[in-house]
Short mmCIF file of C-alpha atoms in Angstrom, two decimals:
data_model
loop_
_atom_site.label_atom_id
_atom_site.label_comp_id
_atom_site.label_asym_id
_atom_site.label_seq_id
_atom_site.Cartn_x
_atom_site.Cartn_y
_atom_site.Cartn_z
CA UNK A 1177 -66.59 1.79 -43.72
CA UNK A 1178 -66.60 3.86 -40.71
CA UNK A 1179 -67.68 3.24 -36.87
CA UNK A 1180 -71.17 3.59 -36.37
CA UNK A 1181 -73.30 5.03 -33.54
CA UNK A 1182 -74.33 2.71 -31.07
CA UNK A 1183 -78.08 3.31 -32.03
CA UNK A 1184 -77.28 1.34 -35.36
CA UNK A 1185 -78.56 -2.06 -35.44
CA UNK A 1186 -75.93 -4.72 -37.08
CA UNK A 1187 -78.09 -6.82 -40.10
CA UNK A 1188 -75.72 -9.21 -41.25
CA UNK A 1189 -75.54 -9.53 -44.96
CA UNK A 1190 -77.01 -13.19 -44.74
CA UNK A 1191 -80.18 -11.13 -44.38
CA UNK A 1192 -80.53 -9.99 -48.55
CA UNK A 1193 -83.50 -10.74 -49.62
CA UNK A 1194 -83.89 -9.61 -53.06
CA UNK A 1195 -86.04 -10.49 -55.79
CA UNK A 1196 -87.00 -14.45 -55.63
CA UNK A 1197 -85.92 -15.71 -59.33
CA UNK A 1198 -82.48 -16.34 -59.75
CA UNK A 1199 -81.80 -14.70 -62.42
CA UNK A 1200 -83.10 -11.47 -61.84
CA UNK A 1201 -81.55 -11.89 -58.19
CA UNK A 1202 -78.11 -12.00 -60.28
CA UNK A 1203 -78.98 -9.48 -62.37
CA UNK A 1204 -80.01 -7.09 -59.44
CA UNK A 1205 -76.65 -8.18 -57.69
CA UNK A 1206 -74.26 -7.34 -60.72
CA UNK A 1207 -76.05 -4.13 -61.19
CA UNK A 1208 -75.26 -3.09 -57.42
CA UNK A 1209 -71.60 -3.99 -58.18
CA UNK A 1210 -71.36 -1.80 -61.10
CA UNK A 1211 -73.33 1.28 -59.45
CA UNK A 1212 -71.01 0.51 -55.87
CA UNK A 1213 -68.62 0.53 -58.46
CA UNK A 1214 -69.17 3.99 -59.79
CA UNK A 1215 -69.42 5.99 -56.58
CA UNK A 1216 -66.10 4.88 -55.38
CA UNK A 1217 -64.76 6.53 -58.56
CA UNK A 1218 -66.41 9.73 -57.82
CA UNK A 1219 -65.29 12.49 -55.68
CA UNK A 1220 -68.58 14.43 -56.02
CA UNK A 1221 -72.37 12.65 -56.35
CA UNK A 1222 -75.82 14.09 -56.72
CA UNK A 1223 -78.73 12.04 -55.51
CA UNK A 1224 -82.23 13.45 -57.12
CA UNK A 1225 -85.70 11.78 -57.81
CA UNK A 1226 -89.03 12.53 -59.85
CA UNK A 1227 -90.59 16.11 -59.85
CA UNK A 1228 -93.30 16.39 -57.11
CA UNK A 1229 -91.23 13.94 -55.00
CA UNK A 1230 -93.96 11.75 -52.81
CA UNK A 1231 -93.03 9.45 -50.11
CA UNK A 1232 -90.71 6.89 -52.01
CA UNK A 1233 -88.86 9.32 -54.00
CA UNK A 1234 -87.84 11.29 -50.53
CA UNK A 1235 -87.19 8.16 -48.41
CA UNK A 1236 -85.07 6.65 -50.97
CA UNK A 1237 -82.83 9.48 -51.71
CA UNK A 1238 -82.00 10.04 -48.25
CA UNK A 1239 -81.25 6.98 -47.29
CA UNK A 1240 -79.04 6.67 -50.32
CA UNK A 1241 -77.67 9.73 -48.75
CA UNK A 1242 -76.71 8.32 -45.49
CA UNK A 1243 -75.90 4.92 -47.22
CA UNK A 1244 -73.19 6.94 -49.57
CA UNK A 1245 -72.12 9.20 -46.17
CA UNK A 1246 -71.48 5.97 -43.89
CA UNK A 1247 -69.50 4.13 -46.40
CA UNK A 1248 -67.70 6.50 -48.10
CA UNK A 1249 -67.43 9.12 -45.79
CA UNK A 1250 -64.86 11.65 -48.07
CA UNK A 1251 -67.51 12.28 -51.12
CA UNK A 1252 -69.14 15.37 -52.08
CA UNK A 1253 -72.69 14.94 -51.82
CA UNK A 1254 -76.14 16.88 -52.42
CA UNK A 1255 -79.33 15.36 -52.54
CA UNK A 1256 -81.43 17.78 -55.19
CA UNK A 1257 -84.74 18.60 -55.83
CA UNK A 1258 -85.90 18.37 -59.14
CA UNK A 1259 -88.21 21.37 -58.52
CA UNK A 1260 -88.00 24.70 -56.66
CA UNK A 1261 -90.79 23.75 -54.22
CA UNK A 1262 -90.19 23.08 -50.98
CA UNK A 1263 -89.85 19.10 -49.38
CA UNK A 1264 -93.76 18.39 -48.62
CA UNK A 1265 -94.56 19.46 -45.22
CA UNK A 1266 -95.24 15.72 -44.43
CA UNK A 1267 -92.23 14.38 -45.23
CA UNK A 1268 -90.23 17.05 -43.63
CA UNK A 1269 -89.55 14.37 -40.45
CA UNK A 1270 -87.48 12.61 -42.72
CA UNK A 1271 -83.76 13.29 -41.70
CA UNK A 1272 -81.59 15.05 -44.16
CA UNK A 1273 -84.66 16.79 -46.00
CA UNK A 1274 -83.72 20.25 -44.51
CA UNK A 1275 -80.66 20.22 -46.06
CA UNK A 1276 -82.15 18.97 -49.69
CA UNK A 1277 -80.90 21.67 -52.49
CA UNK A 1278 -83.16 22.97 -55.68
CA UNK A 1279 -81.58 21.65 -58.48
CA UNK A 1280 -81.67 25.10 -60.29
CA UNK A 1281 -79.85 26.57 -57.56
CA UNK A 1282 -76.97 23.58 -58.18
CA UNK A 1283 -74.23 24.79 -60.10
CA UNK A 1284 -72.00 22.16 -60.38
CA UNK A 1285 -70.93 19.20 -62.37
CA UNK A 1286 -70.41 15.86 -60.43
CA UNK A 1287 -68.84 13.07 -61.62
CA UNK A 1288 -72.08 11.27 -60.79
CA UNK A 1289 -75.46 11.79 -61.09
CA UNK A 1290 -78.01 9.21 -59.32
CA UNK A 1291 -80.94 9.15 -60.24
CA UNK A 1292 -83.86 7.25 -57.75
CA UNK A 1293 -87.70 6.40 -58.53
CA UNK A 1294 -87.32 7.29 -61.70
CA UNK A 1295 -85.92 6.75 -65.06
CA UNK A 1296 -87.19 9.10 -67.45
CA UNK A 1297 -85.49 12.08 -68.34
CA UNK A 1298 -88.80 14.32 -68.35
CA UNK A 1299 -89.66 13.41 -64.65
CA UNK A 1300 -85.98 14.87 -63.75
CA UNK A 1301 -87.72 18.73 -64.54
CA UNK A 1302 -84.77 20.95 -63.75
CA UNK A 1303 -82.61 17.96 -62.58
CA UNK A 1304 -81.82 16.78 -66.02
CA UNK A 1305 -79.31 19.73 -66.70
CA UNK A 1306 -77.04 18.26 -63.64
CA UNK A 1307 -77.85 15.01 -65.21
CA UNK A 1308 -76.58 16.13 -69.12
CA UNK A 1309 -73.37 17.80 -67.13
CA UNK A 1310 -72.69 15.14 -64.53
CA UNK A 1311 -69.50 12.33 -66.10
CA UNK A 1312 -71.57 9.35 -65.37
CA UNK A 1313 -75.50 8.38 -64.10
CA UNK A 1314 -76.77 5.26 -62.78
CA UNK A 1315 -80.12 4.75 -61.86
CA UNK A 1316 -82.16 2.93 -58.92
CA UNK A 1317 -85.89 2.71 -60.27
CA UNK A 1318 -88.85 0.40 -59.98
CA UNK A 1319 -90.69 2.16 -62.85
CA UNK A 1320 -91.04 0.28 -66.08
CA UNK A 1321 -90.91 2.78 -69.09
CA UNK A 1322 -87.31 4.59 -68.32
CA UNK A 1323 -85.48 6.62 -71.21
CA UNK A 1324 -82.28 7.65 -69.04
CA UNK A 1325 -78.97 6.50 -70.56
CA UNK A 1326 -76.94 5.02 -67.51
CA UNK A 1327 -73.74 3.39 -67.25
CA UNK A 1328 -74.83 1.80 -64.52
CA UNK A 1329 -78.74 0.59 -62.91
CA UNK A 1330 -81.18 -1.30 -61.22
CA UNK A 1331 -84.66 -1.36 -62.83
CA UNK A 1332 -87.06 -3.17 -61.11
CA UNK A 1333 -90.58 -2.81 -61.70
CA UNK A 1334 -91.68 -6.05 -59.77
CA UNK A 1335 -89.97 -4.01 -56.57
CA UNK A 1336 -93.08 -2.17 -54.44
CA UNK A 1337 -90.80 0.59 -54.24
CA UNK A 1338 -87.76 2.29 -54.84
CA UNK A 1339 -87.10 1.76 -51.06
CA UNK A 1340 -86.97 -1.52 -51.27
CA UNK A 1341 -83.92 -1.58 -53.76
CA UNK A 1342 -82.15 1.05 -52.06
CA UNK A 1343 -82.83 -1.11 -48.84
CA UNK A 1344 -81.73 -3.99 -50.57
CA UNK A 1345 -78.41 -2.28 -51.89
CA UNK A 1346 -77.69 -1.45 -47.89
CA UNK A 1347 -77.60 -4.80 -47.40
CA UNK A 1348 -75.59 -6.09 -50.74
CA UNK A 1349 -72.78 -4.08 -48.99
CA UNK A 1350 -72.71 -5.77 -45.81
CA UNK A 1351 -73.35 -2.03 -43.81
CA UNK A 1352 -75.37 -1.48 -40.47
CA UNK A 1353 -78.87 0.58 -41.47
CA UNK A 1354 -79.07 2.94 -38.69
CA UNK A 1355 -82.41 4.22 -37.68
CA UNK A 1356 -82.85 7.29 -40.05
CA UNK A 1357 -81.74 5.37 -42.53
CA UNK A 1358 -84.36 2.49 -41.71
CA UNK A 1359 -87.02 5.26 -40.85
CA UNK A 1360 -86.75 6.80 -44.49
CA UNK A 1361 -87.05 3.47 -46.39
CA UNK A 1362 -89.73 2.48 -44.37
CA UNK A 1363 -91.54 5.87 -45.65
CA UNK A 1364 -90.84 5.05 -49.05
CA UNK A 1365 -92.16 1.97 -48.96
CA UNK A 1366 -95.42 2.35 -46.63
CA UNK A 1367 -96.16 5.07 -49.27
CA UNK A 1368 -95.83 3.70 -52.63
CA UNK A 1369 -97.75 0.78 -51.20
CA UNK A 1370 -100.73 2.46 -49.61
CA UNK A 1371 -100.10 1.25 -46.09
CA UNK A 1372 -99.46 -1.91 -47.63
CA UNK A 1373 -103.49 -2.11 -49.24
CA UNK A 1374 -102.28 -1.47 -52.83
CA UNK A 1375 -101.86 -3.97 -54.90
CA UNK A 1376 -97.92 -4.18 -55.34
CA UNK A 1377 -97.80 -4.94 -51.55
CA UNK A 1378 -95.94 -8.15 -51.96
CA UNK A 1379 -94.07 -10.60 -49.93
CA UNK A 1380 -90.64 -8.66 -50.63
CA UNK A 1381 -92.23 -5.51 -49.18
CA UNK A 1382 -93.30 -7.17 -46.07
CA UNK A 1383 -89.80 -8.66 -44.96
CA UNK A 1384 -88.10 -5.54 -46.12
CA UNK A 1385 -90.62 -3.75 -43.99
CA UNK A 1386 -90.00 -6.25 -41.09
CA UNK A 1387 -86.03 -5.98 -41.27
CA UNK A 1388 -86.88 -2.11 -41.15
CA UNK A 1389 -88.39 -2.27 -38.26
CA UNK A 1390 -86.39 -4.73 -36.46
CA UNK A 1391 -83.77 -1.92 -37.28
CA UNK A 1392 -85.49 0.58 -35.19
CA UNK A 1393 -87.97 2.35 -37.82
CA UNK A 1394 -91.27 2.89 -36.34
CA UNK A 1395 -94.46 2.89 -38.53
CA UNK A 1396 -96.38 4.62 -35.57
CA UNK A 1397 -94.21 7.72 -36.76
CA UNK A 1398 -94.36 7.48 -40.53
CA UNK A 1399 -98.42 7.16 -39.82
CA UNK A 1400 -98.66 10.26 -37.73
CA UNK A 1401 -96.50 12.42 -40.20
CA UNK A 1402 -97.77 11.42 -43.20
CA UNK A 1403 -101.29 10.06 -42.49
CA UNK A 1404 -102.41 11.89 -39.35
CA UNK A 1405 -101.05 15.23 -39.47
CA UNK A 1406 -103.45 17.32 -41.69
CA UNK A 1407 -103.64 21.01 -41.50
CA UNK A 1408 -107.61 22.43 -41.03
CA UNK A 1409 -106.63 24.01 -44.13
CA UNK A 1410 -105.94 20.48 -46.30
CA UNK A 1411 -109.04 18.81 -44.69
CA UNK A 1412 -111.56 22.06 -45.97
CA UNK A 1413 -109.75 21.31 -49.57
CA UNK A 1414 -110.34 17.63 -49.33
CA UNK A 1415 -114.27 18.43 -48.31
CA UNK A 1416 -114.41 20.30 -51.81
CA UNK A 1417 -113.03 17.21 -53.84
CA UNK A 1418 -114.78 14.78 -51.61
CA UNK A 1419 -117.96 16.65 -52.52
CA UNK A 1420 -117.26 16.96 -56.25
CA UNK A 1421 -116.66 13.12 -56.84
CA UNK A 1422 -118.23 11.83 -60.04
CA UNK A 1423 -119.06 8.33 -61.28
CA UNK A 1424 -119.69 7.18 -64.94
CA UNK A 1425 -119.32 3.90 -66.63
CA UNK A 1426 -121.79 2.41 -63.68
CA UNK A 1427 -119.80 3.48 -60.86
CA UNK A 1428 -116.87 1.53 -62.75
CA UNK A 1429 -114.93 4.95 -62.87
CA UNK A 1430 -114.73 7.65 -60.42
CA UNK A 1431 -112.84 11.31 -60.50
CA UNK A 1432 -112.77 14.77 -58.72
CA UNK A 1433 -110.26 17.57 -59.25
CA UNK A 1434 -109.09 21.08 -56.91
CA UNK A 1435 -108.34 23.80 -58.78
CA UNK A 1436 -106.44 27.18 -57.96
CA UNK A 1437 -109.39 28.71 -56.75
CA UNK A 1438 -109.64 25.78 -54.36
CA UNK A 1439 -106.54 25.99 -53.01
CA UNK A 1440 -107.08 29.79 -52.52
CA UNK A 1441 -110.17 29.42 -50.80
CA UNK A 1442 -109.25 26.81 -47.93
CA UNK A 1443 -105.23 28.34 -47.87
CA UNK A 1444 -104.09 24.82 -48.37
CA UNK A 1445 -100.78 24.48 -50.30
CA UNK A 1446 -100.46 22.42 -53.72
CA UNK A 1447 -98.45 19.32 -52.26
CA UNK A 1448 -101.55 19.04 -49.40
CA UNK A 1449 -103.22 17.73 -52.87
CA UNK A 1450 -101.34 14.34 -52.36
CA UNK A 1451 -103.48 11.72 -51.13
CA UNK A 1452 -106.97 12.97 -52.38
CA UNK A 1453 -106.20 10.64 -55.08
CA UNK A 1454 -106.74 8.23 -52.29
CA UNK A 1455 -110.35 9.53 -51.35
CA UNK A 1456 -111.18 9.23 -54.58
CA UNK A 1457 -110.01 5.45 -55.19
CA UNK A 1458 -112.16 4.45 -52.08
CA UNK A 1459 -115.45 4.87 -53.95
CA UNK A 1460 -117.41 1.73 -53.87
CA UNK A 1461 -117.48 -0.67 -56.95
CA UNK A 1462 -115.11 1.68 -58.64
CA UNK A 1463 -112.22 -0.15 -60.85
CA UNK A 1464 -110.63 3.20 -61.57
CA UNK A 1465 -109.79 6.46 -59.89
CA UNK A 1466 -109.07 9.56 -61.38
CA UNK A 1467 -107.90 13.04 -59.42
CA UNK A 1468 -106.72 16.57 -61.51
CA UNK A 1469 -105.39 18.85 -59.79
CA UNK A 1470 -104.61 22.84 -61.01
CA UNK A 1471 -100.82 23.41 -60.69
CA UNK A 1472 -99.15 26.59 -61.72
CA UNK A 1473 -98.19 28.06 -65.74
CA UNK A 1474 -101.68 27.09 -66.63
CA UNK A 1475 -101.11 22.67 -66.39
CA UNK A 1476 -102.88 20.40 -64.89
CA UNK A 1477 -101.11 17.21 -62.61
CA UNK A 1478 -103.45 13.96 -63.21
CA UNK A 1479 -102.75 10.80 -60.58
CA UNK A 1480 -104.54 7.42 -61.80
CA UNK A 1481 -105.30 4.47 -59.32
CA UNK A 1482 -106.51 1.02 -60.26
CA UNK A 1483 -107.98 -1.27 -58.32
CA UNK A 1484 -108.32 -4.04 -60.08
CA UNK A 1485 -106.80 -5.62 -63.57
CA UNK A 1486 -106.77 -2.25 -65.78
CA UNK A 1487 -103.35 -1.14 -66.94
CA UNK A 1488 -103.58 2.32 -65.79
CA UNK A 1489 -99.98 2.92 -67.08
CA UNK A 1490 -101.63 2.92 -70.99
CA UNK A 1491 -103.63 5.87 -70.11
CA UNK A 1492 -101.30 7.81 -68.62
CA UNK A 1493 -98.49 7.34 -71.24
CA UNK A 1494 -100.93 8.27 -74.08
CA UNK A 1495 -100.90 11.44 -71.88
CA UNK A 1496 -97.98 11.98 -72.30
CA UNK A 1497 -96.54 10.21 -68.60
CA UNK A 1498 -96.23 6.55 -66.84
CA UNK A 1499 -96.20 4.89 -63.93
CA UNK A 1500 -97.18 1.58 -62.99
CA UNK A 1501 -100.17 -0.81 -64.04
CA UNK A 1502 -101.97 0.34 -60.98
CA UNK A 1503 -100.84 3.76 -60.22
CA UNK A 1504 -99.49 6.40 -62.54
CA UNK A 1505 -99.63 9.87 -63.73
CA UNK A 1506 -99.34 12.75 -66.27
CA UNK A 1507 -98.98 16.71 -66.98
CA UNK A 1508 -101.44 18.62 -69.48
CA UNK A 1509 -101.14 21.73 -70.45
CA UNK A 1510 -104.43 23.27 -70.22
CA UNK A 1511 -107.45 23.45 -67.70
CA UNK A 1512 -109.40 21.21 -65.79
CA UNK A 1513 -112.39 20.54 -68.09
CA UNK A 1514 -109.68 20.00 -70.76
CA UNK A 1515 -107.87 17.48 -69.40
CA UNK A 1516 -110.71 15.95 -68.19
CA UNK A 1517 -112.11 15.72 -71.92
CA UNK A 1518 -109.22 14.54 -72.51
CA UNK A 1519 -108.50 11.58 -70.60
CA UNK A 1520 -111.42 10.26 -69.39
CA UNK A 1521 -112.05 8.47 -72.93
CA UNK A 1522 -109.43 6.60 -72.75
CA UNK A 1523 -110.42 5.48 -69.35
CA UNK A 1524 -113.81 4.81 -70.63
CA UNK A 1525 -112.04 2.21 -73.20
CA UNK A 1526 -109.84 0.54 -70.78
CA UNK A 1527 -112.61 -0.55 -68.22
CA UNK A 1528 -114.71 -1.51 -71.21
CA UNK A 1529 -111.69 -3.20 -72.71
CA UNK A 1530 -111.03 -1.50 -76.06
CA UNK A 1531 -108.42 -0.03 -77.71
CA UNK A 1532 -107.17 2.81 -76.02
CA UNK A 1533 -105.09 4.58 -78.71
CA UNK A 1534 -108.27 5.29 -81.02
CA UNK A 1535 -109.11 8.70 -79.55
CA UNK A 1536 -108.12 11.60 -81.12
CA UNK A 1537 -108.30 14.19 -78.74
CA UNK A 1538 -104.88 14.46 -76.75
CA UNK A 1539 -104.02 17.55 -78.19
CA UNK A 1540 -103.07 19.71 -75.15
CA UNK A 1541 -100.18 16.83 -73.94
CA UNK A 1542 -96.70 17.55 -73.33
#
């Protein structure tokens, strides 16, 4: 490893904290071997998450980024996008995420391909054509339906967040996390968690949190970025939804949508969509939270919260995506009131506790 600036803040290795069984500890450990293992027998490595990269799937790449730069300082690396759309305004404080490439604009084949928050090939979008070219993949994921072929992961799904593996993988090698490095997983990790109120905000999270902090990240700046920085523009968009929220079910389910027209009318930009879901899930006696929103080639982008016991990952696979129990999502390809038809069915049978995979009306799924 190389010297590191003096704003780096030494965590000795005594400090891995890792999953608390045993056996899933070792398992976690010999899968950090055999990834550590793999990028010092690259020359060239591409780091790329999910399409429509939120908080988690940013944070963790680049500080996988600056993880792969400090200790082996001689590699090629890109960090990709798996779409051609910008890094969300809100995440653009992040270090590194200027310098983030579209994966359709990468041309080359590296002898590793790393894929983060994710491990399903039809999240990669146009990242999975570096991924069928690249000599070898491993994967860093806390998602629990993957279909990637790796020669080397970490799959997690009791981890809040992909940060907190990377995090953890930092500190399997012994190395310093500097303060963009500890700023980014921080990110990741306040995000996927909701600030800590969702309901994967677990003991791990909070000391992985704490050592973040201790390391210089400051959650005073993640807040202001990501939670306190709306453009007029996003908050006349998320007066629209707010005002089209819908219960059913007795209040049991609640949903709103934007559409294209939406986003024309208040000049807000697609990714200022992320976080209504948010709005919506704070109804009152609601158990689960729906939000569509219009996105382009005529498909729709669906985000599912729980807040309770319901499995929202059922729903969202038998549209054709996944996630977690309590917070998933999906593409359809068709409009609004289609996908809406579609999928609110199903959520109708989960809160009422029947069998999900009875309706027959998921014909617009890709």
């Amino acid at each position: 490893m190389t010297s590191l600036p003096k704003e780096r803040v030494m965590v000795p290795s005594s400090a891995m904290i890792g999953p608390c069984d045993v056996g899933e500890l070792m398992e976690q450990e010999h899968g950090f071997a055999a990834i550590r293992a793999l990028i010092e027998d690259a020359e060239s490595i591409a780091l790329c998450a999910h399409t429509s990269p939120d908080g988690d799937a940013l944070g963790s790449v680049l500080a996988m980024a600056q993880i792969v730069r400090s200790c082996w300082p001689h590699k090629q690396l890109v960090c990709l996008l798996a779409d051609a759309a910008p890094v969300p305004r809100i995440y653009q404080f992040l270090e590194g995420s200027a310098d983030m490439v579209p994966a359709s604009e990468y041309t080359g084949s590296p002898d590793l391909f790393v894929a983060l928050d994710l491990s399903s090939m039809n999240r990669l979008h146009d990242a999975a054509e570096v991924l069928l070219r690249a000599r070898k993949v491993a994967v860093i994921d806390h998602h629990p339906d993957g279909d990637i072929e790796a020669d080397a992961q970490v799959i997690r799904p009791g981890a809040a967040a992909a940060g907190v593996i990377v995090a953890e993988f930092a500190l399997y090698l012994g190395m310093d996390i500097g303060i963009p490095m500890a700023q980014c997983l921080l990110c990741a990790i306040m995000t996927d968690t909701g600030r800590f109120q969702y309901q994967n905000a677990d003991g791990e999270s909070f000391k992985v949190a704490s050592l973040l902090v201790d390391c210089g990240a400051q959650p005073s700046e993640v807040s202001l970025n990501v939670y306190q920085s709306f453009r007029v523009e996003s908050l006349h968009l998320k007066s629209i939804v707010l005002g089209r929220i819908r219960t059913f079910e007795q209040g049991r389910i609640a949903y709103s949508y934007a559409t294209q027209n939406d986003l024309d009318r208040t000049g807000a930009d697609l990714d200022e969509c992320d976080g209504l879901i948010d709005v919506v899930r704070s109804v009152e006696g609601s158990e689960v939270a729906l939000f569509l929103k219009a996105v382009a080639n005529g498909k729709v982008r669906g985000n599912i919260r729980s807040k309770g016991a319901h499995d929202v990952s059922l729903v969202a696979r038998m549209m054709g995506g996944g996630g977690h129990r309590a917070a998933a999502g999906f593409t359809y390809v068709g409009d609004i009131d289609e996908a809406l038809a579609s999928v609110l069915p199903s959520l109708r049978s989960l809160v009422n506790g029947k069998d999900i995979t009875s309706h027959n009306n998921l014909g617009g799924l890709r």
